[in-house]
Amino acid sequence: MINNQWYAVLSSHQLRKGRILGARRFGEDMVFFRTESGSIGCLNSLCAHRKASLEKGRLTGDRIKCPFHGIEYDLTGKCVYVPAEGRASINDHSRFHMKRYHTREIGGIIFVWYGDKEPDKEPDVFDVLTDSSYSYDHTEDFWSVDYSRVIENQLDVSHLPFVHRDTIGRGNKTLCNGPKVVWLDKNTMQTSADNEVDEGQTPKNSEDSEIKRTNLTFKFPNMWLNHVTDKLLILAYFVPVDDEHAIIALRFYNRFTGIKVIDSLIATLGSIANIIVERQDKRIVETEFPKKTGMSIGESLLAADLPILEYRRKRAELQQESAELGNAYASTLSEKKTECLCRTYGE
Ligand code: FES
Ligand SMILES: [Fe+2]
């Protein structure tokens, strides 16, 4: 994982008002809930008292109530009521406070801040998420590999004529020019398949190949956009479940007619195509080992794997950056603590 990032982790339609949803993310069991007023809470799922799962709890106003002994937590994970101690209790309940995760909701996607410090930025998203001229349909699937494998598969240009030989990879274009990779900003890279039928020619190198009109853009940490045409975009996000499991969420966006009901129908059909292609990928990618990728995992990469290599490099760089920031943050905290202690002891 890359710390201190906003990850797209859940589709809004899975968390209606008044609903509590248990979900494993980042190797941790979490509970998401949406109050009747629409606010979203996300906490570690195990109650601080005796570790029953809040997933089986109930919502009362803006609070979640544990199903076991009725302890109530607010949206920030603060324990606000311990029934066994009575409403009049003035006891300090801070030992019951739960780990909470910050959330944001944009374009029907719920983001969670994963990191060791408070959020210092907002999620970086593609414009299509908030562009109401598009209609979309959403599908998702569960894969038995780390989310990094799923991401890299979406950046892999040389698998197309093999894995998808009867769908999006038709035409036997096995020779890969480049591919070109450009960084649109610190967080966003773009590439495209520039493949040809092999007639004995030498593939162009990355500099001489081009970003096609149909191209792929990836935003760290876990969102991808396939720009097919201005009227058709396929968005994906890759949800980290744990080191060996991930969810791929795929959205087919279009504005072919501008008439919502028709575009929605097209999106539904588009999702069927998305699922067919996605299952072709899943069948192969789930056989890869190790299940999680990294800089040195014994693979021998090709020139065509440049987008994958760039992804790995940037991920390593961001991990390094966040580790340094985390250390700086931890030492600031410990300095503050020391300062407080000094004040307490009058130094
Ligand atoms: S385990 Fe949750 S209130 Fe006791
Ligand atoms: Fe694929």
CSV table of C-alpha atoms in Angstrom, one decimal, residues 90-317:
chain,number,residue,atom,x,y,z
A,90,ILE,CA,-19.6,10.9,33.9
A,91,ASN,CA,-16.9,8.3,33.4
A,92,ASP,CA,-14.2,8.8,30.9
A,93,HIS,CA,-15.1,6.7,27.9
A,94,SER,CA,-12.0,7.5,25.8
A,95,ARG,CA,-10.7,4.0,26.2
A,96,PHE,CA,-13.6,2.8,24.0
A,97,HIS,CA,-12.9,5.3,21.2
A,98,MET,CA,-12.6,3.4,17.9
A,99,LYS,CA,-10.2,3.8,15.0
A,100,ARG,CA,-12.0,5.8,12.3
A,101,TYR,CA,-11.2,6.4,8.7
A,102,HIS,CA,-11.9,9.6,6.9
A,103,THR,CA,-14.2,9.3,3.9
A,104,ARG,CA,-15.2,11.4,0.9
A,105,GLU,CA,-17.9,10.7,-1.7
A,106,ILE,CA,-17.5,11.8,-5.3
A,107,GLY,CA,-19.4,10.8,-8.3
A,108,GLY,CA,-21.0,7.8,-6.7
A,109,ILE,CA,-17.7,6.5,-5.3
A,110,ILE,CA,-16.7,6.4,-1.6
A,111,PHE,CA,-13.0,7.1,-0.9
A,112,VAL,CA,-11.2,6.2,2.3
A,113,TRP,CA,-8.1,8.0,3.5
A,114,TYR,CA,-5.5,5.3,4.3
A,115,GLY,CA,-2.5,6.6,6.2
A,116,ASP,CA,-0.8,7.6,9.4
A,117,LYS,CA,-1.6,11.3,9.3
A,118,GLU,CA,-4.7,13.4,8.8
A,119,PRO,CA,-5.8,14.1,5.2
A,120,ASP,CA,-3.9,17.0,3.7
A,121,LYS,CA,-5.5,16.8,0.2
A,122,GLU,CA,-8.7,15.8,-1.5
A,123,PRO,CA,-9.1,12.7,-3.8
A,124,ASP,CA,-7.7,13.3,-7.3
A,125,VAL,CA,-10.4,12.0,-9.6
A,126,PHE,CA,-11.3,12.0,-13.3
A,127,ASP,CA,-13.7,14.7,-14.5
A,128,VAL,CA,-16.1,12.1,-15.8
A,129,LEU,CA,-17.1,11.3,-12.3
A,130,THR,CA,-18.9,14.6,-11.9
A,131,ASP,CA,-19.9,15.2,-15.5
A,132,SER,CA,-23.6,14.7,-15.6
A,133,SER,CA,-23.7,14.5,-19.4
A,134,TYR,CA,-22.6,10.9,-19.1
A,135,SER,CA,-24.7,7.9,-18.1
A,136,TYR,CA,-22.9,4.9,-16.6
A,137,ASP,CA,-23.4,1.4,-15.4
A,138,HIS,CA,-21.3,-0.2,-12.7
A,139,THR,CA,-20.1,-3.8,-12.3
A,140,GLU,CA,-17.5,-5.4,-10.1
A,141,ASP,CA,-15.7,-8.6,-9.5
A,142,PHE,CA,-13.5,-10.2,-6.8
A,143,TRP,CA,-10.0,-11.3,-7.8
A,144,SER,CA,-7.7,-13.6,-5.8
A,145,VAL,CA,-4.6,-11.4,-6.3
A,146,ASP,CA,-3.3,-8.2,-4.7
A,147,TYR,CA,-4.7,-5.0,-6.3
A,148,SER,CA,-1.3,-4.2,-7.8
A,149,ARG,CA,-1.7,-7.2,-10.1
A,150,VAL,CA,-5.1,-6.0,-11.3
A,151,ILE,CA,-3.7,-2.5,-11.9
A,152,GLU,CA,-0.8,-3.7,-13.9
A,153,ASN,CA,-3.0,-5.9,-16.0
A,154,GLN,CA,-4.8,-2.7,-17.1
A,155,LEU,CA,-1.5,-1.2,-18.1
A,156,ASP,CA,-0.3,-4.2,-20.0
A,157,VAL,CA,-0.4,-3.6,-23.8
A,158,SER,CA,1.1,-6.8,-25.0
A,159,HIS,CA,-1.5,-9.2,-23.6
A,160,LEU,CA,-4.3,-7.9,-25.8
A,161,PRO,CA,-3.9,-10.2,-28.9
A,162,PHE,CA,-3.5,-13.2,-26.6
A,163,VAL,CA,-5.9,-12.9,-23.7
A,164,HIS,CA,-8.5,-11.0,-25.7
A,165,ARG,CA,-7.8,-12.5,-29.1
A,166,ASP,CA,-11.6,-12.8,-29.8
A,167,THR,CA,-12.7,-9.5,-28.2
A,168,ILE,CA,-10.7,-6.3,-27.8
A,169,GLY,CA,-7.5,-7.9,-29.0
A,170,ARG,CA,-8.7,-9.1,-32.4
A,171,GLY,CA,-6.5,-8.6,-35.4
A,172,ASN,CA,-3.3,-10.4,-34.3
A,173,LYS,CA,-1.5,-7.2,-33.5
A,174,THR,CA,1.3,-8.9,-31.6
A,175,LEU,CA,4.1,-6.4,-32.2
A,176,CYS,CA,4.1,-3.5,-29.7
A,177,ASN,CA,5.5,-0.1,-30.6
A,178,GLY,CA,6.7,1.8,-27.6
A,179,PRO,CA,4.5,2.2,-25.7
A,180,LYS,CA,4.8,5.8,-25.0
A,181,VAL,CA,4.2,6.9,-21.4
A,182,VAL,CA,3.7,10.5,-20.4
A,183,TRP,CA,3.2,12.0,-17.0
A,184,LEU,CA,0.3,14.4,-17.1
A,185,ASP,CA,1.1,15.5,-13.5
A,186,LYS,CA,2.8,14.1,-10.5
A,187,ASN,CA,0.0,11.7,-9.9
A,188,THR,CA,-1.2,10.8,-13.3
A,189,MET,CA,0.3,8.8,-16.2
A,190,GLN,CA,-1.0,8.2,-19.6
A,191,THR,CA,-0.2,5.5,-22.2
A,192,SER,CA,-1.8,3.7,-25.1
A,193,ALA,CA,-1.4,0.5,-27.0
A,194,ASP,CA,0.3,1.2,-30.3
A,195,ASN,CA,0.3,-2.4,-31.6
A,196,GLU,CA,0.7,-3.7,-35.1
A,197,VAL,CA,0.6,-6.9,-37.1
A,198,ASP,CA,4.1,-8.3,-37.2
A,199,GLU,CA,5.3,-8.2,-40.8
A,200,GLY,CA,9.0,-8.3,-39.9
A,201,GLN,CA,9.3,-4.6,-39.0
A,202,THR,CA,11.2,-3.4,-35.9
A,203,PRO,CA,8.9,-2.0,-33.2
A,204,LYS,CA,9.3,1.8,-32.7
A,205,ASN,CA,10.8,2.8,-29.4
A,206,SER,CA,8.9,4.6,-26.7
A,207,GLU,CA,9.9,8.1,-27.8
A,208,ASP,CA,8.9,7.5,-31.4
A,209,SER,CA,5.6,5.8,-30.6
A,210,GLU,CA,2.5,7.8,-29.9
A,211,ILE,CA,-0.4,8.2,-27.5
A,212,LYS,CA,-3.4,7.3,-29.5
A,213,ARG,CA,-6.8,8.8,-29.4
A,214,THR,CA,-7.9,5.7,-27.5
A,215,ASN,CA,-5.6,5.8,-24.5
A,216,LEU,CA,-5.3,4.8,-20.9
A,217,THR,CA,-4.7,7.1,-17.9
A,218,PHE,CA,-3.9,6.0,-14.4
A,219,LYS,CA,-4.2,8.1,-11.3
A,220,PHE,CA,-2.5,7.0,-8.2
A,221,PRO,CA,-3.3,5.2,-6.1
A,222,ASN,CA,-6.0,3.2,-7.7
A,223,MET,CA,-8.1,4.7,-10.5
A,224,TRP,CA,-7.8,4.2,-14.3
A,225,LEU,CA,-9.6,5.6,-17.3
A,226,ASN,CA,-9.8,4.1,-20.8
A,227,HIS,CA,-10.6,7.0,-23.1
A,228,VAL,CA,-12.2,5.2,-26.1
A,229,THR,CA,-13.8,8.3,-27.6
A,230,ASP,CA,-15.1,11.5,-26.2
A,231,LYS,CA,-18.5,9.8,-25.9
A,232,LEU,CA,-17.3,6.5,-24.5
A,233,LEU,CA,-15.1,6.1,-21.4
A,234,ILE,CA,-14.4,3.1,-19.3
A,235,LEU,CA,-13.4,3.8,-15.7
A,236,ALA,CA,-12.0,1.3,-13.3
A,237,TYR,CA,-10.9,1.4,-9.7
A,238,PHE,CA,-9.0,-1.3,-8.0
A,239,VAL,CA,-10.0,-1.9,-4.4
A,240,PRO,CA,-7.3,-3.3,-2.0
A,241,VAL,CA,-9.0,-6.0,0.0
A,242,ASP,CA,-5.8,-7.6,1.4
A,243,ASP,CA,-2.5,-8.8,0.1
A,244,GLU,CA,-4.1,-11.6,-1.9
A,245,HIS,CA,-7.5,-10.2,-2.9
A,246,ALA,CA,-8.9,-7.2,-4.7
A,247,ILE,CA,-12.1,-6.0,-6.2
A,248,ILE,CA,-12.1,-4.5,-9.7
A,249,ALA,CA,-14.9,-2.0,-10.2
A,250,LEU,CA,-15.7,-1.1,-13.8
A,251,ARG,CA,-17.9,1.6,-15.1
A,252,PHE,CA,-19.1,2.1,-18.6
A,253,TYR,CA,-19.7,5.8,-19.2
A,254,ASN,CA,-21.3,7.1,-22.4
A,255,ARG,CA,-23.2,10.0,-23.9
A,256,PHE,CA,-23.9,8.7,-27.3
A,257,THR,CA,-27.4,10.2,-27.7
A,258,GLY,CA,-27.6,12.6,-24.8
A,259,ILE,CA,-30.9,11.0,-23.9
A,260,LYS,CA,-30.5,9.6,-20.4
A,261,VAL,CA,-32.8,6.6,-20.8
A,262,ILE,CA,-31.1,5.5,-24.0
A,263,ASP,CA,-27.6,6.2,-22.8
A,264,SER,CA,-28.4,4.2,-19.6
A,265,LEU,CA,-29.5,1.3,-21.7
A,266,ILE,CA,-26.3,1.5,-23.8
A,267,ALA,CA,-24.3,1.6,-20.5
A,268,THR,CA,-26.0,-1.6,-19.3
A,269,LEU,CA,-25.1,-3.4,-22.5
A,270,GLY,CA,-21.6,-1.9,-22.3
A,271,SER,CA,-21.2,-3.5,-18.9
A,272,ILE,CA,-21.9,-6.9,-20.4
A,273,ALA,CA,-18.9,-6.3,-22.7
A,274,ASN,CA,-16.8,-5.1,-19.8
A,275,ILE,CA,-17.6,-8.3,-17.9
A,276,ILE,CA,-16.6,-10.5,-20.8
A,277,VAL,CA,-13.3,-8.8,-21.2
A,278,GLU,CA,-12.7,-8.6,-17.4
A,279,ARG,CA,-13.2,-12.4,-17.0
A,280,GLN,CA,-10.7,-13.1,-19.8
A,281,ASP,CA,-8.1,-11.1,-17.8
A,282,LYS,CA,-9.1,-12.6,-14.4
A,283,ARG,CA,-8.6,-16.2,-15.7
A,284,ILE,CA,-4.9,-15.5,-16.5
A,285,VAL,CA,-4.0,-12.9,-13.9
A,286,GLU,CA,-5.1,-15.0,-11.0
A,287,THR,CA,-2.4,-17.5,-12.0
A,288,GLU,CA,0.4,-15.0,-11.6
A,289,PHE,CA,2.8,-15.4,-8.7
A,290,PRO,CA,3.6,-13.7,-6.4
A,291,LYS,CA,0.2,-12.3,-6.0
A,292,LYS,CA,1.6,-8.9,-5.2
A,293,THR,CA,4.0,-7.0,-7.4
A,294,GLY,CA,7.1,-5.1,-6.6
A,295,MET,CA,10.4,-3.9,-8.0
A,296,SER,CA,12.3,-7.2,-7.6
A,297,ILE,CA,10.0,-10.2,-7.9
A,298,GLY,CA,12.0,-12.2,-10.4
A,299,GLU,CA,10.2,-11.1,-13.5
A,300,SER,CA,11.9,-10.2,-16.8
A,301,LEU,CA,10.1,-7.3,-18.2
A,302,LEU,CA,9.9,-6.3,-21.9
A,303,ALA,CA,10.0,-2.8,-23.5
A,304,ALA,CA,6.3,-3.2,-23.9
A,305,ASP,CA,6.0,-3.4,-20.1
A,306,LEU,CA,7.1,0.2,-19.7
A,307,PRO,CA,3.8,1.4,-18.3
A,308,ILE,CA,4.0,-1.4,-15.7
A,309,LEU,CA,7.6,-0.4,-14.8
A,310,GLU,CA,6.6,3.3,-14.5
A,311,TYR,CA,3.8,2.3,-12.2
A,312,ARG,CA,6.1,0.3,-10.0
A,313,ARG,CA,8.7,3.1,-9.9
A,314,LYS,CA,6.2,5.7,-9.0
A,315,ARG,CA,4.6,3.5,-6.4
A,316,ALA,CA,8.0,2.9,-4.8
A,317,GLU,CA,8.7,6.6,-4.9
